[in-house]
mmCIF file of C-alpha atoms in Angstrom:
data_model
loop_
_atom_site.group_PDB
_atom_site.id
_atom_site.type_symbol
_atom_site.label_atom_id
_atom_site.label_comp_id
_atom_site.label_asym_id
_atom_site.label_seq_id
_atom_site.Cartn_x
_atom_site.Cartn_y
_atom_site.Cartn_z
ATOM 1 C CA MET A 103 306.388 26.282 -16.628
ATOM 2 C CA THR A 104 309.571 27.471 -15.917
ATOM 3 C CA ALA A 105 311.114 29.508 -12.533
ATOM 4 C CA ASN A 106 312.243 32.288 -14.627
ATOM 5 C CA SER A 107 308.101 32.614 -16.019
ATOM 6 C CA THR A 108 306.136 35.233 -15.247
ATOM 7 C CA LEU A 109 303.324 34.678 -14.192
ATOM 8 C CA ARG A 110 301.341 37.265 -11.973
ATOM 9 C CA THR A 111 297.405 37.333 -11.183
ATOM 10 C CA GLY A 112 295.403 39.053 -14.197
ATOM 11 C CA HIS A 113 292.037 39.745 -12.849
ATOM 12 C CA ILE A 114 289.690 38.414 -9.834
ATOM 13 C CA GLY A 115 286.280 37.302 -10.672
ATOM 14 C CA LEU A 116 283.747 37.198 -7.617
ATOM 15 C CA ASN A 117 280.773 35.707 -8.027
ATOM 16 C CA VAL A 118 277.587 37.716 -6.708
ATOM 17 C CA THR A 119 273.822 38.344 -5.923
ATOM 18 C CA GLY A 120 272.823 41.191 -7.738
ATOM 19 C CA ILE A 121 275.149 42.815 -10.402
ATOM 20 C CA ASP A 122 273.156 46.182 -10.192
ATOM 21 C CA ARG A 123 273.995 46.732 -6.561
ATOM 22 C CA SER A 124 277.749 45.247 -7.016
ATOM 23 C CA LEU A 125 278.462 47.317 -9.924
ATOM 24 C CA ALA A 126 277.468 50.414 -8.521
ATOM 25 C CA PHE A 127 279.885 49.710 -5.285
ATOM 26 C CA TYR A 128 282.945 48.824 -7.098
ATOM 27 C CA ARG A 129 282.148 51.509 -9.938
ATOM 28 C CA ASP A 130 281.134 54.510 -7.993
ATOM 29 C CA LEU A 131 283.159 53.928 -4.396
ATOM 30 C CA LEU A 132 285.898 51.996 -5.583
ATOM 31 C CA GLY A 133 286.326 53.844 -8.866
ATOM 32 C CA PHE A 134 286.457 50.981 -11.624
ATOM 33 C CA GLU A 135 285.805 51.773 -15.316
ATOM 34 C CA VAL A 136 283.062 49.449 -16.562
ATOM 35 C CA LEU A 137 284.906 47.935 -19.424
ATOM 36 C CA ALA A 138 281.981 45.862 -20.137
ATOM 37 C CA GLU A 139 278.641 44.454 -19.646
ATOM 38 C CA GLY A 140 276.703 41.277 -20.770
ATOM 39 C CA GLY A 141 274.723 39.057 -20.118
ATOM 40 C CA GLU A 142 270.662 38.965 -19.987
ATOM 41 C CA GLY A 143 267.872 38.123 -17.028
ATOM 42 C CA GLY A 144 269.459 36.627 -13.721
ATOM 43 C CA HIS A 145 272.949 35.824 -15.630
ATOM 44 C CA ARG A 146 274.722 39.001 -15.892
ATOM 45 C CA HIS A 147 278.087 39.737 -15.861
ATOM 46 C CA ALA A 148 280.697 43.124 -15.834
ATOM 47 C CA PHE A 149 284.127 43.761 -16.962
ATOM 48 C CA LEU A 150 285.454 46.608 -14.352
ATOM 49 C CA GLY A 151 289.211 47.950 -14.229
ATOM 50 C CA ARG A 152 291.549 50.853 -14.372
ATOM 51 C CA GLU A 153 292.935 52.840 -17.516
ATOM 52 C CA GLY A 154 291.730 49.744 -20.202
ATOM 53 C CA ARG A 155 293.578 46.903 -18.465
ATOM 54 C CA LEU A 156 290.814 44.594 -16.206
ATOM 55 C CA ALA A 157 290.607 44.713 -12.407
ATOM 56 C CA VAL A 158 287.714 42.763 -11.615
ATOM 57 C CA THR A 159 284.618 41.278 -12.905
ATOM 58 C CA LEU A 160 281.590 40.341 -11.619
ATOM 59 C CA TRP A 161 279.497 37.202 -12.321
ATOM 60 C CA GLN A 162 275.010 37.521 -11.254
ATOM 61 C CA GLN A 163 275.601 33.985 -10.565
ATOM 62 C CA ALA A 164 274.935 33.802 -6.171
ATOM 63 C CA GLU A 165 272.575 33.156 -4.834
ATOM 64 C CA GLU A 166 273.956 33.141 -0.901
ATOM 65 C CA VAL A 167 276.175 35.843 0.215
ATOM 66 C CA TYR A 168 280.301 35.037 1.196
ATOM 67 C CA ALA A 169 280.271 32.905 3.505
ATOM 68 C CA PRO A 170 284.378 33.351 5.594
ATOM 69 C CA ALA A 171 283.789 29.338 7.044
ATOM 70 C CA ARG A 172 283.656 27.854 3.286
ATOM 71 C CA ALA A 173 286.974 27.347 1.642
ATOM 72 C CA GLY A 174 287.687 29.778 -1.504
ATOM 73 C CA LEU A 175 288.790 33.332 -1.629
ATOM 74 C CA HIS A 176 289.869 35.003 1.564
ATOM 75 C CA HIS A 177 290.323 38.701 0.959
ATOM 76 C CA LEU A 178 290.887 40.474 -1.959
ATOM 77 C CA ALA A 179 293.530 43.649 -1.768
ATOM 78 C CA PHE A 180 293.684 46.380 -3.622
ATOM 79 C CA GLN A 181 297.486 48.268 -3.613
ATOM 80 C CA VAL A 182 297.628 52.170 -4.022
ATOM 81 C CA ASP A 183 301.017 54.269 -3.350
ATOM 82 C CA THR A 184 300.495 56.763 -0.180
ATOM 83 C CA MET A 185 298.581 55.826 3.237
ATOM 84 C CA ASP A 186 297.035 59.486 2.647
ATOM 85 C CA GLU A 187 294.579 57.707 -0.114
ATOM 86 C CA VAL A 188 294.366 54.778 2.297
ATOM 87 C CA ARG A 189 292.744 57.795 4.025
ATOM 88 C CA ALA A 190 290.946 59.464 1.629
ATOM 89 C CA LEU A 191 289.408 56.247 0.679
ATOM 90 C CA GLU A 192 288.570 55.479 4.014
ATOM 91 C CA GLY A 193 286.823 59.217 4.369
ATOM 92 C CA GLU A 194 284.220 58.397 1.237
ATOM 93 C CA LEU A 195 283.360 54.684 1.996
ATOM 94 C CA ALA A 196 282.523 56.017 6.138
ATOM 95 C CA ALA A 197 280.608 58.681 4.527
ATOM 96 C CA ARG A 198 278.691 56.317 2.326
ATOM 97 C CA GLY A 199 277.785 53.645 5.137
ATOM 98 C CA VAL A 200 280.164 51.568 4.745
ATOM 99 C CA GLU A 201 281.453 49.256 7.379
ATOM 100 C CA PHE A 202 284.648 47.957 8.097
ATOM 101 C CA ALA A 203 286.539 44.919 10.053
ATOM 102 C CA TYR A 204 288.848 47.762 12.131
ATOM 103 C CA ASP A 205 288.355 50.987 13.131
ATOM 104 C CA GLY A 206 290.114 53.202 11.351
ATOM 105 C CA VAL A 207 293.869 52.571 8.765
ATOM 106 C CA VAL A 208 295.271 49.359 11.341
ATOM 107 C CA ALA A 209 299.078 48.112 9.655
ATOM 108 C CA HIS A 210 299.187 45.232 8.560
ATOM 109 C CA GLY A 211 301.614 43.721 11.759
ATOM 110 C CA GLU A 212 303.268 45.189 15.013
ATOM 111 C CA GLY A 213 305.388 47.598 13.212
ATOM 112 C CA ALA A 214 305.120 46.894 9.833
ATOM 113 C CA ALA A 215 305.188 49.684 7.616
ATOM 114 C CA SER A 216 302.334 48.923 5.560
ATOM 115 C CA GLY A 217 299.031 48.624 6.547
ATOM 116 C CA GLY A 218 295.772 49.569 5.216
ATOM 117 C CA ILE A 219 291.670 49.079 5.733
ATOM 118 C CA PHE A 220 289.654 46.508 5.556
ATOM 119 C CA PHE A 221 285.597 46.467 4.630
ATOM 120 C CA HIS A 222 283.132 44.392 2.846
ATOM 121 C CA ASP A 223 281.303 44.342 -0.219
ATOM 122 C CA PRO A 224 277.714 44.608 -0.715
ATOM 123 C CA ASP A 225 277.909 40.233 -0.709
ATOM 124 C CA GLY A 226 280.190 40.503 2.549
ATOM 125 C CA THR A 227 283.336 39.963 0.834
ATOM 126 C CA ARG A 228 286.353 41.476 2.089
ATOM 127 C CA LEU A 229 288.424 43.659 1.340
ATOM 128 C CA GLU A 230 291.756 45.412 1.454
ATOM 129 C CA VAL A 231 293.350 48.833 0.375
ATOM 130 C CA TYR A 232 296.740 49.580 1.532
ATOM 131 C CA ALA A 233 299.820 51.325 1.037
ATOM 132 C CA PRO A 234 303.180 50.278 1.217
ATOM 133 C CA ALA A 235 304.597 52.290 3.740
ATOM 134 C CA GLY A 236 302.597 55.285 6.489
ATOM 135 C CA ALA A 237 301.554 52.480 8.405
ATOM 136 C CA ASP A 238 304.342 52.033 11.099
ATOM 137 C CA THR A 239 302.847 54.435 13.774
ATOM 138 C CA VAL A 240 299.047 52.701 13.534
ATOM 139 C CA PRO A 241 298.988 49.686 15.465
ATOM 140 C CA ALA A 242 297.712 46.351 14.224
ATOM 141 C CA PRO A 243 294.814 44.725 16.004
ATOM 142 C CA HIS A 244 296.783 41.402 16.031
ATOM 143 C CA ALA A 245 300.055 41.229 17.795
ATOM 144 C CA ALA A 246 300.003 36.563 17.102
ATOM 145 C CA ALA A 247 298.731 37.114 13.304
ATOM 146 C CA PRO A 248 298.710 39.189 10.398
ATOM 147 C CA THR A 249 295.746 41.461 10.061
ATOM 148 C CA CYS A 250 294.772 40.019 6.855
ATOM 149 C CA GLY A 251 294.052 37.128 8.205
ATOM 150 C CA PHE A 252 291.321 35.403 10.130
ATOM 151 C CA PHE A 253 288.602 36.662 10.609
#
């Protein structure tokens, strides 16, 4: 691969403990479309995306929920265009009882224009929905480290 190659994230695969619960969360709360489903018994999967483009694959094969102390996925961030979209999703998630890592919208760092909300999926995977601008008037929860960093 050369420095001129275009390398970007294609999709994220997540191991989940229960496909039905996780599918409902990503589809109903985050608005992903189900592009395909398959498998049987304890080994089912679902391909989720937007406008036909694959973004997340759920693999029902985990026996335990996410453990932040283990190596692997730190968090999964989704970008939206505006802070209004972040706040609208925050309201929808709060109305459905989703637990947030921080209280409300937070900046990515002190004085940063970008920021968003941080919460967990049904298996404890930390998720972030952020906008590139509009958070410059809200505080960052940590002065010495990026908001999406240590937890």
